[in-house]
Tab-separated table of C-alpha atoms and ligand atoms in Angstrom:
chain	number	residue	atom	x	y	z
A	1	MET	CA	199.732	304.655	152.992
A	2	PRO	CA	199.064	303.405	149.453
A	3	GLY	CA	197.890	299.746	149.455
A	4	THR	CA	197.141	299.594	153.329
A	5	ARG	CA	193.961	297.695	153.844
A	6	SER	CA	192.045	296.547	156.719
A	7	TRP	CA	190.760	293.107	157.773
A	8	LEU	CA	187.939	292.265	160.626
A	9	ARG	CA	187.975	289.575	162.740
A	10	PRO	CA	185.135	288.607	165.190
A	11	THR	CA	186.215	287.987	168.952
A	12	GLY	CA	184.973	288.208	172.147
A	13	LEU	CA	183.094	285.014	171.586
A	14	VAL	CA	179.967	284.260	173.815
A	15	THR	CA	177.444	281.220	173.800
A	16	GLY	CA	173.842	280.173	174.636
A	17	PRO	CA	171.403	282.562	176.323
A	18	GLU	CA	173.755	284.832	177.406
A	19	ALA	CA	174.809	285.663	173.522
A	20	ARG	CA	170.948	285.843	172.380
A	21	ARG	CA	170.552	288.227	175.199
A	22	LEU	CA	173.637	290.485	174.455
A	23	VAL	CA	172.464	290.544	170.862
A	24	VAL	CA	169.108	291.709	171.915
A	25	GLU	CA	170.881	294.432	174.224
A	26	GLY	CA	173.073	295.326	171.297
A	27	HIS	CA	176.215	294.550	172.765
A	28	ALA	CA	177.041	291.593	170.933
A	29	ARG	CA	176.070	290.006	167.026
A	30	PRO	CA	175.386	286.790	166.067
A	31	LEU	CA	178.435	285.106	164.614
A	32	LEU	CA	176.785	283.188	161.398
A	33	GLY	CA	173.696	283.443	162.608
A	34	GLY	CA	174.454	281.768	165.825
A	35	PRO	CA	174.473	279.959	168.239
A	36	GLN	CA	177.593	282.286	169.237
A	37	ALA	CA	177.970	285.846	169.246
A	38	PHE	CA	180.829	288.133	169.061
A	39	THR	CA	181.004	291.328	171.246
A	40	LEU	CA	184.174	292.694	170.008
A	41	VAL	CA	186.150	293.002	166.674
A	42	GLU	CA	189.915	293.237	165.957
A	43	ARG	CA	191.032	295.579	163.286
A	44	ILE	CA	193.736	294.360	161.269
A	45	VAL	CA	195.688	296.882	159.267
A	46	TRP	CA	198.490	296.094	156.879
A	47	ASP	CA	200.271	297.501	153.853
A	48	GLY	CA	201.587	294.083	152.541
A	49	GLY	CA	205.112	294.802	153.157
A	50	ILE	CA	207.259	293.987	156.020
A	51	ARG	CA	205.983	295.781	158.688
A	52	PRO	CA	203.469	293.647	161.005
A	53	PRO	CA	199.890	294.444	160.600
A	54	VAL	CA	198.757	296.487	163.365
A	55	ARG	CA	195.857	295.062	165.085
A	56	SER	CA	193.281	297.176	167.552
A	57	THR	CA	190.240	295.837	169.374
A	58	LEU	CA	186.751	297.622	169.406
A	59	PRO	CA	183.455	296.855	170.936
A	60	VAL	CA	181.198	295.435	168.317
A	61	VAL	CA	178.817	298.760	168.485
A	62	ALA	CA	181.973	300.764	166.956
A	63	VAL	CA	181.811	298.881	163.785
A	64	ASP	CA	179.417	299.691	161.156
A	65	PRO	CA	177.074	296.527	160.774
A	66	VAL	CA	177.387	296.576	156.944
A	67	GLU	CA	180.905	295.818	157.138
A	68	LEU	CA	179.795	293.178	159.579
A	69	ARG	CA	177.457	291.778	157.220
A	70	PRO	CA	179.600	288.346	156.199
A	71	PHE	CA	180.341	287.616	159.720
A	72	THR	CA	176.958	287.760	160.727
A	73	ALA	CA	174.597	286.319	158.281
A	74	ALA	CA	173.023	282.983	158.790
A	75	PRO	CA	174.789	280.336	156.192
A	76	ALA	CA	172.289	278.560	153.781
A	77	ALA	CA	171.240	275.092	154.540
A	78	PRO	CA	173.163	272.189	154.926
A	79	PHE	CA	175.684	274.494	156.415
A	80	ASP	CA	173.556	276.410	158.808
A	81	ARG	CA	174.890	273.471	161.359
A	82	PRO	CA	178.172	271.495	161.820
A	83	ARG	CA	178.786	268.940	159.220
A	84	LEU	CA	181.163	266.226	158.925
A	85	MET	CA	182.927	264.878	155.972
A	86	GLY	CA	184.570	261.149	156.574
A	87	ILE	CA	187.771	260.803	155.022
A	88	LEU	CA	187.980	257.525	152.879
A	89	ASN	CA	191.389	257.285	150.968
A	90	VAL	CA	191.895	254.578	148.549
A	91	THR	CA	195.851	255.082	148.571
A	92	PRO	CA	198.516	253.171	149.192
A	93	ASP	CA	200.211	255.784	151.012
A	94	SER	CA	198.293	258.391	152.538
A	95	PHE	CA	199.695	259.876	155.787
A	96	SER	CA	197.490	258.370	158.111
A	97	ASP	CA	195.310	255.398	156.731
A	98	GLY	CA	197.174	254.579	153.652
A	99	GLY	CA	196.686	251.366	152.266
A	100	ALA	CA	193.959	250.511	155.110
A	101	HIS	CA	191.072	250.409	152.373
A	102	ALA	CA	192.975	249.426	149.026
A	103	ASP	CA	190.553	247.405	147.408
A	104	SER	CA	186.889	249.114	146.437
A	105	ALA	CA	184.785	246.573	148.449
A	106	ALA	CA	186.667	247.182	151.689
A	107	ALA	CA	186.578	250.711	150.782
A	108	ILE	CA	182.886	250.877	150.277
A	109	ALA	CA	182.279	249.221	153.246
A	110	HIS	CA	184.716	251.541	155.285
A	111	GLY	CA	182.290	254.398	153.918
A	112	LEU	CA	179.230	253.109	155.179
A	113	ARG	CA	180.509	252.507	158.415
A	114	LEU	CA	181.653	256.320	158.669
A	115	VAL	CA	178.079	257.516	157.366
A	116	ALA	CA	176.478	254.935	160.140
A	117	GLU	CA	178.859	256.813	162.413
A	118	GLY	CA	177.327	260.013	161.999
A	119	ALA	CA	179.389	261.551	158.767
A	120	ASP	CA	177.330	263.798	156.365
A	121	MET	CA	179.246	262.774	153.394
A	122	ILE	CA	182.348	260.801	152.472
A	123	ASP	CA	185.153	262.179	150.989
A	124	VAL	CA	187.003	259.674	148.801
A	125	GLY	CA	190.668	260.461	147.283
A	126	GLY	CA	192.850	258.238	145.057
A	127	GLU	CA	195.708	260.299	145.303
A	128	SER	CA	197.836	261.345	148.701
A	129	THR	CA	198.945	264.754	148.912
A	130	ARG	CA	200.828	264.618	151.982
A	131	PRO	CA	204.041	266.605	151.757
A	132	GLY	CA	206.339	264.803	149.520
A	133	ALA	CA	203.976	262.659	148.017
A	134	THR	CA	204.234	260.965	144.465
A	135	PRO	CA	201.782	262.177	141.833
A	136	VAL	CA	199.517	259.935	140.561
A	137	PRO	CA	198.461	259.349	136.992
A	138	ALA	CA	194.639	259.984	136.021
A	139	GLU	CA	194.076	256.291	134.699
A	140	GLU	CA	195.159	254.738	138.318
A	141	GLU	CA	193.579	257.582	140.174
A	142	LEU	CA	190.315	256.722	137.995
A	143	ARG	CA	190.800	253.081	138.929
A	144	ARG	CA	190.709	253.865	142.263
A	145	VAL	CA	187.718	256.013	143.213
A	146	VAL	CA	185.191	255.477	140.351
A	147	PRO	CA	183.749	251.969	141.729
A	148	VAL	CA	184.128	253.494	145.302
A	149	VAL	CA	182.141	256.612	144.378
A	150	GLU	CA	179.703	254.358	142.563
A	151	GLY	CA	179.080	252.232	145.223
A	152	LEU	CA	178.460	254.829	147.882
A	153	ALA	CA	176.287	257.069	145.522
A	154	ARG	CA	174.145	254.058	144.897
A	155	GLU	CA	173.683	253.757	148.742
A	156	GLY	CA	172.471	257.207	148.964
A	157	VAL	CA	175.593	258.592	150.354
A	158	MET	CA	176.627	262.074	149.501
A	159	VAL	CA	179.813	261.821	147.734
A	160	SER	CA	182.938	264.032	147.515
A	161	ILE	CA	185.748	263.641	145.158
A	162	ASP	CA	189.175	264.902	146.397
A	163	THR	CA	191.223	265.495	143.498
A	164	ARG	CA	193.555	268.094	141.000
A	165	LYS	CA	192.056	266.048	137.980
A	166	ALA	CA	189.512	267.373	135.472
A	167	VAL	CA	189.009	263.961	134.154
A	168	VAL	CA	188.463	262.197	137.844
A	169	MET	CA	186.041	265.092	138.408
A	170	GLU	CA	184.072	264.279	135.586
A	171	ALA	CA	184.313	260.308	135.836
A	172	ALA	CA	183.344	260.620	139.718
A	173	LEU	CA	180.681	263.332	139.408
A	174	ALA	CA	179.273	260.887	136.450
A	175	ALA	CA	179.350	258.178	138.790
A	176	GLY	CA	177.186	260.554	141.286
A	177	ALA	CA	179.596	262.663	143.242
A	178	ARG	CA	178.064	265.909	144.604
A	179	LEU	CA	180.855	267.800	145.855
A	180	VAL	CA	184.291	268.364	144.185
A	181	ASN	CA	187.225	268.745	146.575
A	182	ASP	CA	190.085	270.371	145.105
A	183	VAL	CA	193.118	270.952	147.386
A	184	SER	CA	194.678	273.440	144.723
A	185	GLY	CA	191.526	275.479	144.504
A	186	LEU	CA	190.992	274.565	140.943
A	187	ALA	CA	194.723	276.219	140.002
A	188	PHE	CA	196.254	272.656	139.184
A	189	ASP	CA	194.029	271.448	135.991
A	190	PRO	CA	193.193	274.242	133.369
A	191	ALA	CA	189.943	272.094	132.536
A	192	ALA	CA	189.077	272.050	136.120
A	193	PRO	CA	187.258	275.412	136.488
A	194	ALA	CA	184.845	274.433	133.334
A	195	VAL	CA	184.249	271.016	134.636
A	196	ALA	CA	183.289	272.180	138.340
A	197	ALA	CA	180.927	274.897	136.765
A	198	ARG	CA	179.106	272.516	134.951
A	199	ALA	CA	178.935	270.238	138.137
A	200	ALA	CA	177.997	273.431	140.171
A	201	ALA	CA	175.058	274.281	137.450
A	202	ARG	CA	173.611	270.783	138.325
A	203	GLY	CA	173.752	271.586	142.088
A	204	ALA	CA	177.444	270.244	143.344
A	205	TRP	CA	179.160	271.954	146.094
A	206	ILE	CA	182.902	273.092	145.037
A	207	VAL	CA	185.939	273.150	147.818
A	208	LEU	CA	188.442	275.704	147.021
A	209	MET	CA	191.413	275.012	149.428
A	210	HIS	CA	194.469	277.060	149.854
A	211	MET	CA	197.699	275.556	149.063
A	212	ARG	CA	201.009	277.079	147.247
A	213	GLY	CA	203.082	275.257	144.818
A	214	THR	CA	202.655	271.050	144.634
A	215	PRO	CA	202.489	268.503	147.529
A	216	ALA	CA	205.792	267.273	146.227
A	217	THR	CA	207.421	270.593	147.422
A	218	MET	CA	205.036	272.795	148.860
A	219	ASN	CA	206.474	272.117	152.686
A	220	GLU	CA	210.025	272.863	151.855
A	221	ALA	CA	210.253	276.553	153.021
A	222	PRO	CA	206.993	278.150	153.075
A	223	ALA	CA	207.454	281.780	153.618
A	224	TYR	CA	204.804	284.090	154.629
A	225	ARG	CA	204.946	288.042	156.325
A	226	ALA	CA	200.880	287.368	157.408
A	227	CYS	CA	199.891	283.921	156.872
A	228	ALA	CA	196.304	284.610	157.556
A	229	LEU	CA	196.042	287.903	155.584
A	230	GLU	CA	197.724	286.311	152.438
A	231	VAL	CA	196.053	282.926	152.775
A	232	ALA	CA	192.838	285.182	152.864
A	233	ASP	CA	193.867	286.872	149.580
A	234	GLU	CA	195.183	284.119	147.845
A	235	LEU	CA	191.727	282.143	148.829
A	236	ALA	CA	189.940	285.155	147.487
A	237	ALA	CA	192.192	284.794	144.200
A	238	ARG	CA	191.043	281.190	143.781
A	239	LEU	CA	186.912	282.299	144.780
A	240	ALA	CA	187.484	285.205	141.825
A	241	THR	CA	188.671	282.772	139.260
A	242	ALA	CA	185.811	280.090	140.124
A	243	LEU	CA	182.941	282.869	140.198
A	244	ALA	CA	184.464	283.702	136.955
A	245	ALA	CA	184.334	280.308	135.347
A	246	GLY	CA	180.566	280.448	136.289
A	247	ILE	CA	180.371	278.785	139.610
A	248	PRO	CA	177.905	280.454	141.718
A	249	ARG	CA	179.472	281.805	145.248
A	250	GLN	CA	176.452	280.018	147.045
A	251	GLN	CA	178.055	276.608	145.826
A	252	VAL	CA	181.755	277.357	146.764
A	253	ILE	CA	183.037	276.095	150.293
A	254	LEU	CA	186.726	277.493	151.542
A	255	ASP	CA	189.047	275.998	153.208
A	256	PRO	CA	192.511	277.306	154.124
A	257	GLY	CA	194.505	274.277	153.419
A	258	PHE	CA	196.024	273.143	157.040
A	259	CYS	CA	199.669	272.021	156.602
A	260	PHE	CA	199.705	272.661	153.009
A	261	ALA	CA	202.305	274.674	152.553
A	262	LYS	CA	202.259	275.837	156.166
A	263	HIS	CA	204.463	275.131	158.830
A	264	GLU	CA	203.552	275.359	162.766
A	265	PRO	CA	203.655	279.044	162.964
A	266	HIS	CA	201.670	279.337	160.158
A	267	ASN	CA	199.215	276.893	161.179
A	268	VAL	CA	198.747	278.486	164.554
A	269	GLU	CA	198.430	281.666	163.145
A	270	LEU	CA	195.816	280.814	160.857
A	271	LEU	CA	194.111	279.028	163.699
A	272	ARG	CA	194.069	282.273	165.602
A	273	ASP	CA	192.656	284.283	162.920
A	274	LEU	CA	190.398	281.682	161.452
A	275	ALA	CA	187.610	283.886	161.860
A	276	LEU	CA	188.355	286.791	159.418
A	277	LEU	CA	188.181	284.413	156.779
A	278	HIS	CA	184.092	284.675	157.029
A	279	ARG	CA	184.464	287.810	155.020
A	280	LEU	CA	184.593	286.045	151.707
A	281	GLY	CA	180.992	285.008	152.128
A	282	CYS	CA	181.465	281.276	151.841
A	283	PRO	CA	181.039	278.484	154.532
A	284	LEU	CA	184.355	277.265	155.742
A	285	LEU	CA	186.036	273.833	155.747
A	286	VAL	CA	188.797	272.576	157.990
A	287	GLY	CA	190.907	269.331	157.819
A	288	LEU	CA	192.814	269.132	160.674
A	289	SER	CA	192.258	265.290	161.526
A	290	ARG	CA	195.518	263.662	162.583
A	291	LYS	CA	197.494	266.220	161.152
A	292	GLY	CA	201.013	267.703	162.721
A	293	TRP	CA	199.865	270.915	162.750
A	294	ALA	CA	202.306	271.372	165.473
A	295	SER	CA	205.598	269.911	165.387
A	296	TRP	CA	205.142	268.306	168.828
A	297	LEU	CA	201.666	266.782	167.531
A	298	GLU	CA	203.836	265.304	164.445
A	299	SER	CA	206.050	263.686	166.724
A	300	VAL	CA	202.775	261.919	168.268
A	301	GLN	CA	203.034	258.515	166.294
A	302	PRO	CA	200.988	256.839	164.460
A	303	PRO	CA	199.091	259.615	163.303
A	304	ALA	CA	195.867	257.529	164.174
A	305	ALA	CA	197.030	258.312	168.032
A	306	ARG	CA	196.251	262.154	167.435
A	307	LEU	CA	192.411	262.036	168.004
A	308	PRO	CA	192.802	264.046	171.431
A	309	GLY	CA	194.880	266.887	169.250
A	310	SER	CA	192.145	266.721	166.643
A	311	LEU	CA	189.413	266.988	168.479
A	312	VAL	CA	190.510	270.172	170.573
A	313	ALA	CA	191.365	271.467	167.125
A	314	ALA	CA	187.959	270.487	165.542
A	315	HIS	CA	186.331	272.212	168.493
A	316	TRP	CA	188.565	275.345	168.093
A	317	ALA	CA	187.548	276.137	164.626
A	318	LEU	CA	183.765	275.205	165.527
A	319	GLU	CA	184.156	277.973	167.728
A	320	ARG	CA	185.139	280.077	165.265
A	321	GLY	CA	182.124	279.285	162.707
A	322	VAL	CA	183.678	276.697	160.660
A	323	ARG	CA	180.526	274.307	159.361
A	324	LEU	CA	182.384	271.738	157.719
A	325	LEU	CA	185.167	269.078	159.849
A	326	ARG	CA	186.996	266.857	157.438
A	327	VAL	CA	187.699	263.917	159.825
A	328	HIS	CA	188.931	260.248	160.135
A	329	GLU	CA	187.304	259.398	163.219
A	330	VAL	CA	183.788	260.503	162.715
A	331	ALA	CA	182.210	258.672	165.297
A	332	ALA	CA	184.369	260.479	168.389
A	333	THR	CA	184.199	263.488	166.385
A	334	ARG	CA	180.374	263.320	166.044
A	335	GLN	CA	179.904	262.855	169.919
A	336	ALA	CA	182.163	265.971	170.198
A	337	VAL	CA	180.427	267.961	167.855
A	338	ASP	CA	176.915	267.119	169.544
A	339	ALA	CA	178.230	267.689	172.844
A	340	TRP	CA	179.368	271.319	171.696
A	341	VAL	CA	176.072	272.118	169.980
A	342	THR	CA	174.112	271.233	172.901
A	343	LEU	CA	176.320	273.504	175.332
A	344	ALA	CA	176.776	275.943	172.870
A	345	GLY	CA	172.881	276.530	172.530
A	346	ARG	CA	172.179	276.442	176.209
A	347	ALA	CA	174.344	276.600	178.514
B	1	HH2	N1	193.930	267.302	153.304
B	1	HH2	C1	194.154	266.210	152.890
B	1	HH2	C2	193.842	265.915	151.901
B	1	HH2	N2	192.286	266.332	151.415
B	1	HH2	N3	191.263	268.288	151.582
B	1	HH2	C3	190.806	269.343	151.893
B	1	HH2	N4	189.961	270.474	151.608
B	1	HH2	N5	191.387	269.993	153.091
B	1	HH2	C4	192.466	269.317	153.603
B	1	HH2	O1	192.887	269.519	155.105
B	1	HH2	C5	192.746	268.175	152.968
B	1	HH2	C6	191.884	267.512	151.934
B	1	HH2	C7	195.328	265.648	153.494
B	1	HH2	O2	194.904	264.465	154.107
B	1	HH2	P1	194.448	262.905	154.012
B	1	HH2	O3	193.405	262.842	152.978
B	1	HH2	O4	194.469	262.096	155.274
B	1	HH2	O5	195.782	262.217	153.836
B	1	HH2	P2	196.826	262.106	152.073
B	1	HH2	O6	196.943	263.674	151.500
B	1	HH2	O7	197.847	261.593	152.615
B	1	HH2	O8	196.376	260.889	151.543
């Protein structure tokens, strides 16, 4: 049928010594170099139309190893193991910590606390992107984030700048940021791809997140026929634009953008099919911390009370090969991740 394509999703996951034995015996392939391995592959065939995708499950030996390469190759450091990105919102209106770190000194102190708790990097944001958020002028965003980026970078912290604006990216990079995290996937500001390409040439990582529309309107009526496949295609398009702008693939991190133009069924479908995104060949980041990705979880108030749900979601993502978790509660997530690393490697 014209336009019919197929996607692969590793499944039938095993860990530890059992995973290593099954790989040696040829019954499994390592997921991104391990510690997990997958014994099965789901093939998803879809023509892009109104009929749902057709899914069939095969033993891993029935699939050409060349087709599986993006799912088996070990990522380069630092994403060869799970990493934590601690969230630092220097905003009055973020959904869970708005106003908590409004002045620079308090924000820097909080960032340093998150590093002491085990964060590998700190994501500094000066504009809330929660559903319905009001956009912030560039001058105000600069005033909020630059001193904080500077203060943390001076202390040797790896800083990520969470912004959609090229001028904010540029100022934060000059102040010492080494990651650019753009929830629009460099689509919001026409000047952003060139700024990100210059930063990548100097070694910065670029996070491309998936969303549709803008935070002000994105969750009014998101509609997908096959959410995970459409997100994969739209992220591939953002990646292609980034590559065309001169950003090397090895410097890109991809994020499906939970709750950005997505309601519960979309978030759940994306969580189920997360591992198919490895086909794009970049490390994956997820931001599920404190989010109401399911409607019952949304009704748990305040958002800071959603730690148990956030930890389970983080664990679910780790199991599927996600190597960068964007989280509010670093100490608790660090403990959960370290516990998972011990069990996944040895049990
Ligand atoms: N989520 C938020 C902000 N930035 N960046 C990436 N890459 N992925 C995410 O899921 C993501 C993100 C929203 O969360 P938060 O920063 O806690 O809230 P707010 O946008 O209200 O400041």
